[in-house]
Short mmCIF file of C-alpha atoms in Angstrom, two decimals:
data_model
loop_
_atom_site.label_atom_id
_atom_site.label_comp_id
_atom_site.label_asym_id
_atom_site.label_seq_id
_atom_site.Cartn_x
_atom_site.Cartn_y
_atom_site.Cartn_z
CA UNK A 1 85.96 79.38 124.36
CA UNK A 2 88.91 77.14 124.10
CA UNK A 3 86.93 75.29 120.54
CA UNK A 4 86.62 78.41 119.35
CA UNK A 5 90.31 79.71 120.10
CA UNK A 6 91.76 75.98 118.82
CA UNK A 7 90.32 76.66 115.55
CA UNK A 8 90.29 80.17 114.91
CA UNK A 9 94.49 79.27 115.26
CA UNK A 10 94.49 75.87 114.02
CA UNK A 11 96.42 77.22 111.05
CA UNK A 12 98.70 79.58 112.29
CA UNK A 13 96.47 82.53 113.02
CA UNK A 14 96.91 85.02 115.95
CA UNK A 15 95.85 87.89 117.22
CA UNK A 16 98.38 90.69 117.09
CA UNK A 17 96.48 93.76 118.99
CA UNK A 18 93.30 93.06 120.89
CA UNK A 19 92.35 97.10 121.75
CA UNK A 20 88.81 97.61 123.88
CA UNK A 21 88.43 100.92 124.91
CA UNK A 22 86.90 102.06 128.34
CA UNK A 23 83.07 102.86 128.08
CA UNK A 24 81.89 105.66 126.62
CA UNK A 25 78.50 106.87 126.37
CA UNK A 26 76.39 108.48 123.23
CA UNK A 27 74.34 111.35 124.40
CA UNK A 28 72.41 110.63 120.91
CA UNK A 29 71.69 107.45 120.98
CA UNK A 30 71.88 106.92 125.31
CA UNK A 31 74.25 104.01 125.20
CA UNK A 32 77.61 102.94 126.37
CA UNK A 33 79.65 101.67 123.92
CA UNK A 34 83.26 100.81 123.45
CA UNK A 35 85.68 101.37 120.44
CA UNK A 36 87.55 98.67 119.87
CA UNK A 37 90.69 97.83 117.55
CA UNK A 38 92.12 94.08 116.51
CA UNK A 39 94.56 93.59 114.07
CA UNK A 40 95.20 89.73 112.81
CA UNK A 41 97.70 87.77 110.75
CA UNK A 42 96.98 84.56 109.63
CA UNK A 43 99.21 81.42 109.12
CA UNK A 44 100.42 82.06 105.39
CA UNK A 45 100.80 86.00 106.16
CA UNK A 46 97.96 87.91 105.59
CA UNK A 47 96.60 90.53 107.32
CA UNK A 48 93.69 92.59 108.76
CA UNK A 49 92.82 95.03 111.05
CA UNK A 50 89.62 95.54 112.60
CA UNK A 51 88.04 98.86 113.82
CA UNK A 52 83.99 98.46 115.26
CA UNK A 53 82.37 99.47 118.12
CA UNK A 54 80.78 97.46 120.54
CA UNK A 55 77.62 98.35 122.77
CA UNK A 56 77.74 97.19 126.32
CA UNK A 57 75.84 94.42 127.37
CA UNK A 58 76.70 91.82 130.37
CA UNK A 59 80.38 92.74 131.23
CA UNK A 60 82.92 91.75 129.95
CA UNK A 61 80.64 90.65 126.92
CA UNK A 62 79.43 93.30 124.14
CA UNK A 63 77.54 93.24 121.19
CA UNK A 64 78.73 94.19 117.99
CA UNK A 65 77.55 97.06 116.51
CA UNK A 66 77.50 95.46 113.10
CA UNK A 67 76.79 98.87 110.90
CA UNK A 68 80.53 100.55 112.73
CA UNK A 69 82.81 97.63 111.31
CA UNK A 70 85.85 98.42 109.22
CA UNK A 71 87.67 96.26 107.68
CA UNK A 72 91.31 97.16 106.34
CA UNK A 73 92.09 93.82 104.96
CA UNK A 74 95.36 92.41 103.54
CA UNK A 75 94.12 88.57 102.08
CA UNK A 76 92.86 87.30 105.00
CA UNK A 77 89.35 85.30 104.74
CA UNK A 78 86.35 86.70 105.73
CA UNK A 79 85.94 84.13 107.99
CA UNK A 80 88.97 84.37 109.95
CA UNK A 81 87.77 87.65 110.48
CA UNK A 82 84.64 87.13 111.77
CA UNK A 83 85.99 84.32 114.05
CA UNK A 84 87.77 86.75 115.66
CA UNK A 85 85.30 89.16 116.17
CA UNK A 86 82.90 86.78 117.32
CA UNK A 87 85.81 85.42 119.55
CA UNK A 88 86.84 88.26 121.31
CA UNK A 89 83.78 90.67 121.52
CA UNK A 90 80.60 88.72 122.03
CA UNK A 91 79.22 85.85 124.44
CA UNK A 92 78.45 83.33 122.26
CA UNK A 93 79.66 80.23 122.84
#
């Protein structure tokens, strides 16, 4: 985790707001599931903020429900952004 977090802010980066909500559960589809809220700025400025929701899996770790991602982004790269995700939400390593 500590790669990952020296070069998702090797140039400046941070995140701002890391928001994970406590579990909920979908009747319709029976799963637990958090909604979850980041909002990043990047070394030169820019901007984005992150809604998704992310299904339970081996706590603390989710998966990213990949169809519920929105994006509001203000020039940062896409791949700042999906450091991030990737960063704070799943268990890769």
């Amino acid at each position: 985790m500590t790669a990952k977090w020296d070069a998702f802010t090797a140039d400046g980066s941070e995140i701002v707001t890391a928001f994970i909500s406590v579990p909920l559960y979908d009747e319709e589809k029976d799963e637990f599931y958090s909604k979850c809220l980041l909002r990043l700025r990047s070394g030169d400025g820019s901007e984005a903020v992150i809604e998704l929701r992310a299904l339970l899996g081996s706590i603390p770790f989710y998966k990213v429900d990949e169809s519920t991602i929105e994006i509001i982004n203000n020039g940062m790269s896409e791949e700042k952004i999906r450091q991030a995700i990737d960063m704070v939400m799943t268990d890769k390593k």
